[in-house]
Amino acid sequence: MIELGIFLTLFCLGFFVGSYAEKQHYKSIVEREQKFMHLVTTSSKRPVGDIGAVRKTHLVRGNAVISVDYFKRIIAGLRAIVGGNVSSYETLLDRSRREAILRLKESCPSASQIINLRIETSSVFKGAKDQTGSVEILAYGTAIYAEK
Amino acid sequence: MIITNTEEVTGKKIVKCLGVVSGSTVRAKHVGRDIMAGLKNIVGGELRGYTELLTEARDEAMERMQSQATQLGANAVVNVRFSTSSVAAGASEIYIYGTAVVIE
Amino acid sequence: MEYQPGLPEHNDNISHKHPLMEFALLLGGLSVVAFVVYLLLGLAVDLVAEHISPEQELQWFKRNSVDVIASSMLDHGGEAKRIDSALFQGLKQCLDVDYPLQLWLVKSEKVNALAVPGDDVFVYQGLVDAVQSENGLAFVLAHEIAHFQQRDHLKGIGRGLILASLMAVVGMGDAAALANPAAALSQAQYSQSRESSADAKALQALACHYGHVGGATELFDALLKQEGKFAEFGHYFATHPKTQARIEQIHTWAQSRGYGFKETNPLSTFDGI
């Protein structure tokens, strides 16, 4: 009985607070993506176009650890029984990736280009019964600054 | 759409670079498969269920990446990389990313 | 090569279905499947349990050193012996149970009685003290014999096993928070229906043995006084029906079958070891 009560409380809390936080996060992601849209980013090893002499290059990175709420974890738990797309974890990964890339860009706002962008994923925290609720995304690349 | 994991598309010239695009998906197999895989672990060998799972997941992630590239107006994605991770017990996450470009 | 930045208008990397919708679909589908599986396996267990003969049962559930916690009623002499040899045997005859059953007295203040696989019926000292008359005790004994007759003790074990294995599959990880109460609920509902049926048989046995059903509700009356007003909601999860409802049910049965409530036989107190 008490168990059920705790469950329902966490469930509702997870749903309402979780969805609100997610909405806010997406809003901020979209805003910042607009802002940094013009910073040239590529997964190629060579810079885009001809940028002439390069003044400075250095390694840049950005990471984010994001956790999924209780409600989505329950859905994922049920989904794991029947199989298929675990859509409740998709937003978790989408958010953390975009956040990590944004942080990478924010660390070098004056760079001309970011090349050789790589993205790594790892689950950082194994909770009770091996259930993972959070992932770490690391984005790294090389920032190059043009001479002029 | 041309998808390569090389810097450029051999024999074609890249005219425009459109930025990084990506596709991802998280998938799980049903419990029966998980149990069978657990049993198979005793004797070893290919876990067909999981091979299938990851293949399907990659196909879907690839489609999603292509859809992003199409939305940006690209006709090729170069320098594509795959990454796989396990997010929850029995579920796998596939992430594919590359640079969307326009080739002539 | 020029750089022409852009952001995709539509995010394909996430699902745009409403999460509550997905939750409802998953939960509904899984519940239906689990319910059907439990129902079918439960019926299979009932069928198997009906076909386990008492001899087979005794062979499988051979008791080991019960003596540590309980003593045989026959060893007590006096009133206890009379209860065992006359009353208990008489009730068995009334219920058409012809295989041997052992009656044990447990030295504990708890108000309880159990039918255990094998051939054992346990009565707690606390229960003997709680009933006022021999008839009250007879109702409890008949109730436990009825469990043997209905093979409830075996069915209970079988269903417990099924639930445990279902839970092992469904209740992994966080979904356990949902599966646990559901399992408890289904177990309780089944158990309550068996208890009710055992009550009906016990009433019948009482009427057969004494010619009337006086004292049938004695134990429940005592329990009701103890409970007070607690556990109004919790009884959905209880293995036994609500005490008040059981008393009312007994009165309804007695009325419809024409059983009278007459003077009860006195019970002189007796103690365990």
Short mmCIF file of C-alpha atoms in Angstrom, two decimals:
data_model
loop_
_atom_site.label_atom_id
_atom_site.label_comp_id
_atom_site.label_asym_id
_atom_site.label_seq_id
_atom_site.Cartn_x
_atom_site.Cartn_y
_atom_site.Cartn_z
CA MET A 1 0.00 0.00 0.00
CA ILE A 2 2.71 2.42 1.06
CA GLU A 3 4.82 1.19 -1.81
CA LEU A 4 2.05 2.08 -4.24
CA GLY A 5 1.70 5.51 -2.68
CA ILE A 6 5.40 6.23 -3.05
CA PHE A 7 5.26 4.99 -6.60
CA LEU A 8 2.34 7.22 -7.55
CA THR A 9 3.96 10.26 -5.96
CA LEU A 10 7.24 9.71 -7.80
CA PHE A 11 5.35 8.92 -10.97
CA CYS A 12 3.37 12.17 -10.96
CA LEU A 13 6.35 14.20 -9.80
CA GLY A 14 8.45 12.65 -12.57
CA PHE A 15 5.83 13.31 -15.17
CA PHE A 16 4.97 16.92 -14.36
CA VAL A 17 8.36 18.21 -13.28
CA GLY A 18 10.15 16.07 -15.87
CA SER A 19 8.06 17.29 -18.79
CA TYR A 20 8.35 20.88 -17.66
CA ALA A 21 12.15 20.64 -17.31
CA GLU A 22 12.40 18.98 -20.69
CA LYS A 23 10.33 21.64 -22.37
CA GLN A 24 12.46 24.38 -20.82
CA HIS A 25 15.65 22.61 -21.82
CA TYR A 26 14.53 22.23 -25.41
CA LYS A 27 13.57 25.88 -25.52
CA SER A 28 17.04 26.89 -24.37
CA ILE A 29 18.71 24.43 -26.77
CA VAL A 30 16.83 25.78 -29.77
CA GLU A 31 17.63 29.36 -28.80
CA ARG A 32 21.33 28.73 -28.37
CA GLU A 33 21.51 26.63 -31.53
CA GLN A 34 20.17 29.60 -33.44
CA LYS A 35 22.81 31.79 -31.85
CA PHE A 36 25.71 29.49 -32.75
CA MET A 37 24.36 28.38 -36.09
CA HIS A 38 26.94 30.37 -38.01
CA LEU A 39 29.95 28.85 -36.28
CA VAL A 40 31.22 26.44 -38.93
CA THR A 41 31.16 22.88 -37.60
CA THR A 42 32.10 19.76 -39.49
CA SER A 43 33.06 16.19 -38.85
CA SER A 44 35.63 16.42 -41.66
CA LYS A 45 39.34 16.64 -40.93
CA ARG A 46 39.80 19.51 -43.37
CA PRO A 47 38.36 22.96 -42.84
CA VAL A 48 35.39 24.04 -44.91
CA GLY A 49 36.52 26.20 -47.82
CA ASP A 50 39.74 28.13 -47.93
CA ILE A 51 40.38 29.99 -44.70
CA GLY A 52 43.92 31.07 -45.43
CA ALA A 53 46.56 31.20 -42.72
CA VAL A 54 45.66 29.74 -39.37
CA ARG A 55 46.59 31.71 -36.26
CA LYS A 56 45.74 29.15 -33.60
CA THR A 57 44.34 25.62 -33.23
CA HIS A 58 43.35 23.84 -30.08
CA LEU A 59 41.28 20.96 -28.82
CA VAL A 60 37.84 21.90 -27.56
CA ARG A 61 35.25 19.80 -25.79
CA GLY A 62 31.90 19.95 -24.13
CA ASN A 63 30.09 17.37 -22.08
CA ALA A 64 26.72 16.88 -20.44
CA VAL A 65 25.31 14.26 -18.11
CA ILE A 66 21.55 14.16 -18.29
CA SER A 67 19.17 11.95 -16.41
CA VAL A 68 15.75 10.69 -17.34
CA ASP A 69 12.79 11.22 -15.03
CA TYR A 70 11.01 8.50 -13.05
CA PHE A 71 7.99 8.50 -15.33
CA LYS A 72 10.05 7.88 -18.45
CA ARG A 73 12.07 5.25 -16.66
CA ILE A 74 8.86 3.36 -15.90
CA ILE A 75 7.80 3.56 -19.54
CA ALA A 76 11.23 2.31 -20.61
CA GLY A 77 10.93 -0.54 -18.10
CA LEU A 78 7.60 -1.58 -19.61
CA ARG A 79 8.95 -1.11 -23.12
CA ALA A 80 11.87 -3.41 -22.35
CA ILE A 81 9.37 -6.22 -21.80
CA VAL A 82 7.68 -5.95 -25.19
CA GLY A 83 10.61 -4.62 -27.18
CA GLY A 84 10.70 -1.92 -29.83
CA ASN A 85 11.63 1.73 -29.86
CA VAL A 86 12.39 3.01 -26.39
CA SER A 87 11.11 6.46 -27.26
CA SER A 88 11.24 7.73 -23.70
CA TYR A 89 15.04 7.57 -23.79
CA GLU A 90 15.28 9.27 -27.16
CA THR A 91 14.72 12.74 -25.81
CA LEU A 92 17.27 12.08 -23.09
CA LEU A 93 19.95 11.34 -25.67
CA ASP A 94 18.86 14.01 -28.10
CA ARG A 95 18.98 16.63 -25.37
CA SER A 96 22.31 15.59 -23.97
CA ARG A 97 23.95 15.46 -27.42
CA ARG A 98 22.77 18.85 -28.45
CA GLU A 99 23.68 20.26 -25.07
CA ALA A 100 27.21 18.79 -25.26
CA ILE A 101 27.76 20.19 -28.76
CA LEU A 102 26.46 23.59 -27.64
CA ARG A 103 28.82 23.62 -24.68
CA LEU A 104 31.66 22.78 -27.03
CA LYS A 105 30.71 25.72 -29.23
CA GLU A 106 30.27 28.01 -26.23
CA SER A 107 33.79 27.22 -25.10
CA CYS A 108 35.22 28.81 -28.28
CA PRO A 109 32.79 31.44 -29.54
CA SER A 110 35.47 33.33 -31.47
CA ALA A 111 36.78 30.33 -33.42
CA SER A 112 36.49 30.42 -37.20
CA GLN A 113 35.68 26.74 -37.53
CA ILE A 114 35.37 23.58 -35.48
CA ILE A 115 36.63 20.59 -37.42
CA ASN A 116 36.83 16.88 -36.83
CA LEU A 117 33.91 16.87 -34.43
CA ARG A 118 33.50 13.56 -32.57
CA ILE A 119 30.83 12.49 -30.16
CA GLU A 120 31.14 9.86 -27.45
CA THR A 121 28.38 8.33 -25.36
CA SER A 122 28.69 6.48 -22.09
CA SER A 123 26.37 5.50 -19.31
CA VAL A 124 27.87 6.97 -16.20
CA PHE A 125 25.60 5.82 -13.45
CA LYS A 126 24.18 2.39 -12.90
CA GLY A 127 21.43 2.63 -10.36
CA ALA A 128 19.54 -0.02 -8.47
CA LYS A 129 19.12 -3.29 -10.36
CA ASP A 130 21.46 -2.14 -13.11
CA GLN A 131 18.94 0.35 -14.42
CA THR A 132 20.64 3.25 -16.07
CA GLY A 133 18.96 6.55 -15.87
CA SER A 134 21.64 8.89 -17.10
CA VAL A 135 24.13 9.19 -19.90
CA GLU A 136 27.20 11.26 -20.47
CA ILE A 137 27.85 12.72 -23.87
CA LEU A 138 31.23 14.09 -24.72
CA ALA A 139 31.67 16.18 -27.84
CA TYR A 140 35.20 17.07 -28.90
CA GLY A 141 36.85 18.60 -31.89
CA THR A 142 39.48 21.02 -33.06
CA ALA A 143 38.85 24.73 -33.06
CA ILE A 144 40.78 26.69 -35.66
CA TYR A 145 41.20 30.45 -35.70
CA ALA A 146 41.88 32.24 -38.99
CA GLU A 147 44.64 34.88 -39.21
CA LYS A 148 42.65 38.02 -40.11
CA MET B 1 21.63 10.18 -51.02
CA ILE B 2 25.31 9.39 -50.97
CA ILE B 3 26.67 8.41 -47.62
CA THR B 4 30.35 7.83 -47.09
CA ASN B 5 32.79 7.65 -44.27
CA THR B 6 35.51 9.34 -46.26
CA GLU B 7 36.38 13.02 -46.23
CA GLU B 8 34.81 13.58 -49.61
CA VAL B 9 32.86 11.74 -52.22
CA THR B 10 35.42 10.27 -54.60
CA GLY B 11 35.21 11.80 -58.05
CA LYS B 12 32.75 14.52 -57.01
CA LYS B 13 33.35 18.02 -55.83
CA ILE B 14 31.72 19.29 -52.68
CA VAL B 15 30.15 22.68 -53.33
CA LYS B 16 28.47 23.40 -50.03
CA CYS B 17 28.94 22.33 -46.44
CA LEU B 18 25.75 22.34 -44.37
CA GLY B 19 26.98 21.33 -40.93
CA VAL B 20 26.74 18.26 -38.78
CA VAL B 21 23.66 16.04 -38.96
CA SER B 22 22.84 13.06 -36.79
CA GLY B 23 20.38 10.25 -36.28
CA SER B 24 19.82 8.23 -33.15
CA THR B 25 17.54 5.56 -31.81
CA VAL B 26 17.14 3.50 -28.68
CA ARG B 27 15.81 0.01 -29.02
CA ALA B 28 14.98 -2.98 -26.86
CA LYS B 29 14.12 -6.57 -27.64
CA HIS B 30 11.21 -8.22 -25.91
CA VAL B 31 11.79 -10.20 -22.77
CA GLY B 32 11.67 -13.58 -24.51
CA ARG B 33 14.67 -12.61 -26.63
CA ASP B 34 16.49 -11.34 -23.57
CA ILE B 35 15.98 -14.65 -21.83
CA MET B 36 17.10 -16.63 -24.87
CA ALA B 37 20.17 -14.44 -25.14
CA GLY B 38 20.91 -15.10 -21.48
CA LEU B 39 20.78 -18.83 -22.14
CA LYS B 40 22.87 -18.50 -25.28
CA ASN B 41 25.49 -16.75 -23.19
CA ILE B 42 26.22 -20.07 -21.52
CA VAL B 43 27.35 -21.75 -24.72
CA GLY B 44 28.45 -18.67 -26.62
CA GLY B 45 27.90 -18.05 -30.32
CA GLU B 46 25.97 -15.43 -32.17
CA LEU B 47 23.06 -13.80 -30.41
CA ARG B 48 20.89 -13.48 -33.49
CA GLY B 49 18.23 -11.56 -31.66
CA TYR B 50 20.64 -8.84 -30.73
CA THR B 51 22.35 -8.79 -34.11
CA GLU B 52 18.94 -8.17 -35.61
CA LEU B 53 18.14 -5.55 -32.99
CA LEU B 54 21.27 -3.56 -33.72
CA THR B 55 20.86 -3.86 -37.48
CA GLU B 56 17.31 -2.55 -37.29
CA ALA B 57 18.36 0.22 -34.97
CA ARG B 58 21.20 1.30 -37.31
CA ASP B 59 18.86 1.30 -40.29
CA GLU B 60 16.45 3.52 -38.44
CA ALA B 61 19.14 5.89 -37.16
CA MET B 62 20.52 6.13 -40.67
CA GLU B 63 17.11 7.06 -41.99
CA ARG B 64 16.73 9.72 -39.35
CA MET B 65 20.11 11.21 -40.20
CA GLN B 66 19.20 11.23 -43.89
CA SER B 67 15.94 12.94 -43.08
CA GLN B 68 17.84 15.69 -41.25
CA ALA B 69 20.23 16.07 -44.17
CA THR B 70 17.32 16.28 -46.61
CA GLN B 71 15.71 18.98 -44.51
CA LEU B 72 18.90 21.02 -44.82
CA GLY B 73 18.97 20.50 -48.58
CA ALA B 74 21.95 18.15 -48.72
CA ASN B 75 22.47 15.43 -51.29
CA ALA B 76 25.31 13.63 -49.51
CA VAL B 77 26.62 12.99 -46.02
CA VAL B 78 30.35 12.52 -45.68
CA ASN B 79 32.58 11.44 -42.84
CA VAL B 80 29.87 9.35 -41.24
CA ARG B 81 30.63 7.71 -37.90
CA PHE B 82 28.72 5.15 -35.88
CA SER B 83 28.61 4.93 -32.15
CA THR B 84 26.83 2.36 -30.04
CA SER B 85 26.11 2.41 -26.35
CA SER B 86 23.84 0.66 -23.90
CA VAL B 87 21.61 3.09 -22.07
CA ALA B 88 19.52 0.65 -20.08
CA ALA B 89 19.57 -3.07 -19.44
CA GLY B 90 18.56 -4.78 -22.69
CA ALA B 91 18.30 -1.56 -24.68
CA SER B 92 20.85 -0.32 -27.16
CA GLU B 93 21.42 3.13 -28.45
CA ILE B 94 22.77 3.82 -31.89
CA TYR B 95 24.07 7.19 -32.88
CA ILE B 96 25.18 8.09 -36.39
CA TYR B 97 26.58 11.44 -37.36
CA GLY B 98 28.30 13.03 -40.30
CA THR B 99 28.67 16.24 -42.26
CA ALA B 100 25.86 17.13 -44.61
CA VAL B 101 27.14 18.48 -47.93
CA VAL B 102 25.95 19.36 -51.40
CA ILE B 103 27.94 17.75 -54.20
CA GLU B 104 27.78 18.82 -57.79
CA MET C 1 33.18 25.27 -50.96
CA GLU C 2 30.94 27.52 -48.97
CA TYR C 3 29.29 27.03 -45.61
CA GLN C 4 25.55 27.31 -45.54
CA PRO C 5 24.33 26.64 -41.99
CA GLY C 6 20.84 25.51 -41.16
CA LEU C 7 18.82 23.73 -38.52
CA PRO C 8 16.43 20.90 -39.33
CA GLU C 9 12.84 22.04 -38.95
CA HIS C 10 11.59 18.76 -37.70
CA ASN C 11 13.35 16.70 -35.05
CA ASP C 12 13.28 13.10 -36.24
CA ASN C 13 15.50 11.83 -33.48
CA ILE C 14 12.72 11.87 -30.94
CA SER C 15 9.28 10.36 -30.96
CA HIS C 16 6.43 12.83 -31.04
CA LYS C 17 3.82 10.56 -29.51
CA HIS C 18 2.48 11.70 -26.16
CA PRO C 19 4.31 9.79 -23.42
CA LEU C 20 1.12 9.27 -21.40
CA MET C 21 -0.46 7.65 -24.42
CA GLU C 22 2.46 5.28 -24.76
CA PHE C 23 2.33 4.51 -21.06
CA ALA C 24 -1.38 3.71 -21.21
CA LEU C 25 -0.92 1.45 -24.23
CA LEU C 26 2.01 -0.42 -22.72
CA LEU C 27 0.41 -0.80 -19.32
CA GLY C 28 -2.94 -1.84 -20.74
CA GLY C 29 -1.46 -4.38 -23.14
CA LEU C 30 0.87 -5.89 -20.58
CA SER C 31 -1.86 -6.09 -17.93
CA VAL C 32 -4.17 -7.95 -20.27
CA VAL C 33 -1.42 -10.40 -21.25
CA ALA C 34 -0.32 -10.94 -17.65
CA PHE C 35 -3.92 -11.39 -16.54
CA VAL C 36 -4.66 -13.99 -19.21
CA VAL C 37 -1.43 -15.87 -18.52
CA TYR C 38 -2.12 -15.87 -14.77
CA LEU C 39 -5.71 -16.98 -15.33
CA LEU C 40 -4.73 -19.88 -17.58
CA LEU C 41 -1.81 -21.05 -15.46
CA GLY C 42 -3.95 -20.62 -12.34
CA LEU C 43 -6.63 -22.87 -13.78
CA ALA C 44 -3.96 -25.41 -14.72
CA VAL C 45 -2.66 -25.37 -11.15
CA ASP C 46 -6.18 -25.87 -9.79
CA LEU C 47 -6.62 -28.82 -12.09
CA VAL C 48 -3.34 -30.39 -11.02
CA ALA C 49 -4.03 -29.74 -7.34
CA GLU C 50 -7.41 -31.49 -7.58
CA HIS C 51 -5.64 -34.58 -8.86
CA ILE C 52 -2.99 -34.81 -6.19
CA SER C 53 -4.14 -37.58 -3.87
CA PRO C 54 -3.68 -37.15 -0.10
CA GLU C 55 -1.15 -40.00 -0.11
CA GLN C 56 0.85 -38.29 -2.83
CA GLU C 57 0.62 -35.02 -0.94
CA LEU C 58 1.91 -36.61 2.25
CA GLN C 59 4.80 -38.11 0.35
CA TRP C 60 5.80 -34.78 -1.16
CA PHE C 61 5.35 -32.62 1.87
CA LYS C 62 6.70 -34.91 4.54
CA ARG C 63 6.80 -32.84 7.68
CA ASN C 64 10.04 -32.44 9.55
CA SER C 65 10.11 -31.89 13.30
CA VAL C 66 6.97 -29.81 13.72
CA ASP C 67 7.29 -30.68 17.40
CA VAL C 68 9.64 -27.77 17.95
CA ILE C 69 6.89 -25.22 17.47
CA ALA C 70 3.77 -27.24 18.13
CA SER C 71 2.49 -30.21 20.06
CA SER C 72 -0.09 -32.76 19.02
CA MET C 73 -3.53 -32.22 20.52
CA LEU C 74 -3.67 -35.92 21.32
CA ASP C 75 -0.69 -35.63 23.65
CA HIS C 76 -2.43 -33.12 25.87
CA GLY C 77 -5.11 -35.37 27.23
CA GLY C 78 -8.34 -34.10 28.73
CA GLU C 79 -10.24 -31.49 26.77
CA ALA C 80 -7.64 -31.21 23.99
CA LYS C 81 -7.74 -34.93 23.37
CA ARG C 82 -11.53 -34.89 23.30
CA ILE C 83 -11.46 -32.05 20.76
CA ASP C 84 -9.13 -34.01 18.52
CA SER C 85 -10.65 -37.48 18.75
CA ALA C 86 -14.33 -36.60 18.92
CA LEU C 87 -14.92 -33.13 17.48
CA PHE C 88 -12.22 -33.04 14.81
CA GLN C 89 -12.99 -36.55 13.56
CA GLY C 90 -16.71 -35.83 13.60
CA LEU C 91 -16.26 -32.71 11.49
CA LYS C 92 -14.09 -34.63 9.05
CA GLN C 93 -16.87 -37.16 8.64
CA CYS C 94 -19.38 -34.40 8.04
CA LEU C 95 -17.16 -33.00 5.27
CA ASP C 96 -16.46 -36.44 3.80
CA VAL C 97 -12.73 -36.17 4.38
CA ASP C 98 -11.54 -39.68 5.07
CA TYR C 99 -7.78 -39.32 5.00
CA PRO C 100 -5.80 -38.82 8.21
CA LEU C 101 -5.16 -35.25 9.34
CA GLN C 102 -3.07 -34.27 12.30
CA LEU C 103 -4.19 -31.55 14.64
CA TRP C 104 -1.49 -29.47 16.27
CA LEU C 105 -1.58 -26.84 18.98
CA VAL C 106 0.89 -23.97 18.57
CA LYS C 107 1.91 -22.18 21.72
CA SER C 108 1.48 -18.64 20.46
CA GLU C 109 -0.72 -15.71 21.38
CA LYS C 110 -1.58 -15.09 17.73
CA VAL C 111 -5.19 -15.73 16.74
CA ASN C 112 -4.59 -18.01 13.80
CA ALA C 113 -5.15 -21.44 12.28
CA LEU C 114 -3.45 -22.97 9.25
CA ALA C 115 -3.86 -25.84 6.82
CA VAL C 116 -0.39 -26.89 5.70
CA PRO C 117 0.50 -29.19 2.77
CA GLY C 118 1.09 -32.68 4.07
CA ASP C 119 -1.52 -33.61 6.63
CA ASP C 120 -1.30 -30.91 9.27
CA VAL C 121 -3.77 -28.49 10.74
CA PHE C 122 -2.28 -25.95 13.13
CA VAL C 123 -4.36 -24.16 15.72
CA TYR C 124 -2.80 -21.34 17.72
CA GLN C 125 -3.32 -21.08 21.44
CA GLY C 126 -4.46 -17.49 20.95
CA LEU C 127 -7.35 -18.70 18.82
CA VAL C 128 -8.43 -21.30 21.37
CA ASP C 129 -8.53 -18.52 23.95
CA ALA C 130 -10.43 -16.17 21.65
CA VAL C 131 -13.42 -18.43 21.02
CA GLN C 132 -16.01 -18.84 23.74
CA SER C 133 -17.42 -22.27 23.05
CA GLU C 134 -16.64 -25.62 21.53
CA ASN C 135 -18.90 -24.67 18.59
CA GLY C 136 -16.76 -21.63 17.85
CA LEU C 137 -13.64 -23.76 17.73
CA ALA C 138 -15.47 -26.36 15.65
CA PHE C 139 -16.21 -23.75 13.00
CA VAL C 140 -12.53 -22.90 12.68
CA LEU C 141 -11.49 -26.56 12.53
CA ALA C 142 -14.13 -27.29 9.90
CA HIS C 143 -12.92 -24.27 7.93
CA GLU C 144 -9.38 -25.69 7.84
CA ILE C 145 -10.62 -29.18 6.93
CA ALA C 146 -12.58 -27.55 4.10
CA HIS C 147 -9.32 -26.07 2.82
CA PHE C 148 -7.92 -29.59 2.63
CA GLN C 149 -11.01 -30.81 0.89
CA GLN C 150 -10.81 -27.98 -1.66
CA ARG C 151 -7.04 -28.52 -1.97
CA ASP C 152 -6.61 -24.80 -1.32
CA HIS C 153 -3.30 -25.21 0.47
CA LEU C 154 -1.81 -26.87 -2.64
CA LYS C 155 -3.41 -24.38 -5.04
CA GLY C 156 -2.05 -21.55 -2.94
CA ILE C 157 1.50 -22.86 -3.31
CA GLY C 158 1.08 -23.40 -7.06
CA ARG C 159 -0.32 -19.91 -7.61
CA GLY C 160 2.43 -18.44 -5.49
CA LEU C 161 4.98 -20.09 -7.78
CA ILE C 162 3.26 -18.78 -10.91
CA LEU C 163 3.12 -15.26 -9.56
CA ALA C 164 6.77 -15.42 -8.54
CA SER C 165 7.82 -16.47 -12.03
CA LEU C 166 5.58 -13.90 -13.71
CA MET C 167 7.08 -11.27 -11.46
CA ALA C 168 10.57 -12.40 -12.37
CA VAL C 169 9.76 -11.56 -15.99
CA VAL C 170 7.57 -8.49 -15.65
CA GLY C 171 8.83 -7.06 -12.41
CA MET C 172 12.36 -6.34 -13.54
CA GLY C 173 13.74 -2.96 -12.63
CA ASP C 174 11.42 -0.08 -11.97
CA ALA C 175 8.36 -1.79 -13.36
CA ALA C 176 8.38 -3.81 -10.12
CA ALA C 177 6.76 -0.85 -8.38
CA LEU C 178 3.69 -1.48 -10.54
CA ALA C 179 3.84 -5.25 -10.65
CA ASN C 180 4.06 -5.83 -6.89
CA PRO C 181 0.70 -4.32 -5.92
CA ALA C 182 -0.97 -5.93 -8.93
CA ALA C 183 0.35 -9.34 -7.92
CA ALA C 184 -0.71 -8.82 -4.30
CA LEU C 185 -4.17 -7.76 -5.45
CA SER C 186 -4.75 -10.75 -7.70
CA GLN C 187 -3.43 -13.13 -5.05
CA ALA C 188 -5.69 -11.55 -2.44
CA GLN C 189 -8.81 -11.65 -4.59
CA TYR C 190 -8.31 -15.33 -5.34
CA SER C 191 -7.55 -16.15 -1.73
CA GLN C 192 -10.63 -14.26 -0.49
CA SER C 193 -12.90 -16.30 -2.74
CA ARG C 194 -11.40 -19.56 -1.43
CA GLU C 195 -11.80 -18.42 2.17
CA SER C 196 -15.41 -17.59 1.56
CA SER C 197 -16.05 -20.99 0.07
CA ALA C 198 -14.33 -22.66 3.05
CA ASP C 199 -16.61 -20.65 5.37
CA ALA C 200 -19.66 -22.02 3.59
CA LYS C 201 -18.43 -25.60 3.97
CA ALA C 202 -17.54 -25.04 7.62
CA LEU C 203 -21.06 -23.79 8.28
CA GLN C 204 -22.47 -26.87 6.64
CA ALA C 205 -20.22 -29.12 8.74
CA LEU C 206 -21.27 -27.30 11.90
CA ALA C 207 -24.92 -27.88 11.10
CA CYS C 208 -24.20 -31.52 10.35
CA HIS C 209 -22.29 -32.09 13.59
CA TYR C 210 -24.45 -30.19 16.07
CA GLY C 211 -27.72 -29.85 14.23
CA HIS C 212 -27.46 -26.07 14.46
CA VAL C 213 -24.86 -23.39 13.71
CA GLY C 214 -24.67 -21.57 17.03
CA GLY C 215 -21.18 -20.16 17.68
CA ALA C 216 -20.25 -19.99 14.00
CA THR C 217 -19.42 -16.29 14.15
CA GLU C 218 -17.76 -16.38 17.58
CA LEU C 219 -14.22 -16.00 16.30
CA PHE C 220 -15.15 -13.23 13.88
CA ASP C 221 -17.02 -11.37 16.59
CA ALA C 222 -13.89 -11.51 18.72
CA LEU C 223 -11.71 -10.39 15.80
CA LEU C 224 -14.05 -7.52 15.01
CA LYS C 225 -13.76 -6.24 18.56
CA GLN C 226 -9.95 -6.34 18.20
CA GLU C 227 -9.79 -4.69 14.80
CA GLY C 228 -11.91 -1.74 15.72
CA LYS C 229 -12.30 0.55 12.77
CA PHE C 230 -8.94 -0.08 11.13
CA ALA C 231 -8.20 -1.53 7.73
CA GLU C 232 -11.20 -0.25 5.81
CA PHE C 233 -9.26 0.17 2.55
CA GLY C 234 -6.45 -2.30 3.07
CA HIS C 235 -8.72 -5.33 2.92
CA TYR C 236 -8.58 -5.37 -0.88
CA PHE C 237 -5.04 -6.57 -0.44
CA ALA C 238 -5.81 -8.94 2.43
CA THR C 239 -5.88 -12.70 1.94
CA HIS C 240 -9.11 -12.99 3.94
CA PRO C 241 -12.42 -11.23 3.36
CA LYS C 242 -13.46 -8.43 5.65
CA THR C 243 -14.52 -9.76 9.04
CA GLN C 244 -17.81 -7.86 9.08
CA ALA C 245 -18.66 -9.18 5.64
CA ARG C 246 -17.90 -12.74 6.71
CA ILE C 247 -20.26 -12.49 9.67
CA GLU C 248 -23.02 -11.11 7.49
CA GLN C 249 -22.44 -13.79 4.88
CA ILE C 250 -22.68 -16.52 7.50
CA HIS C 251 -26.01 -15.14 8.71
CA THR C 252 -27.32 -15.01 5.15
CA TRP C 253 -26.29 -18.59 4.48
CA ALA C 254 -27.76 -19.79 7.77
CA GLN C 255 -31.05 -18.09 6.96
CA SER C 256 -31.33 -19.40 3.41
CA ARG C 257 -30.53 -22.96 4.47
CA GLY C 258 -32.67 -22.89 7.56
CA TYR C 259 -29.85 -23.43 10.09
CA GLY C 260 -30.72 -22.24 13.58
CA PHE C 261 -28.46 -20.59 16.13
CA LYS C 262 -28.93 -22.58 19.34
CA GLU C 263 -27.15 -22.92 22.68
CA THR C 264 -23.43 -23.67 22.34
CA ASN C 265 -21.44 -26.30 24.20
CA PRO C 266 -18.99 -24.94 26.75
CA LEU C 267 -15.25 -25.25 26.21
CA SER C 268 -13.00 -25.76 29.18
CA THR C 269 -9.67 -24.06 28.70
CA PHE C 270 -6.59 -26.04 27.81
CA ASP C 271 -3.02 -25.07 27.27
CA GLY C 272 -0.14 -26.00 25.04
CA ILE C 273 3.09 -27.58 26.21
#
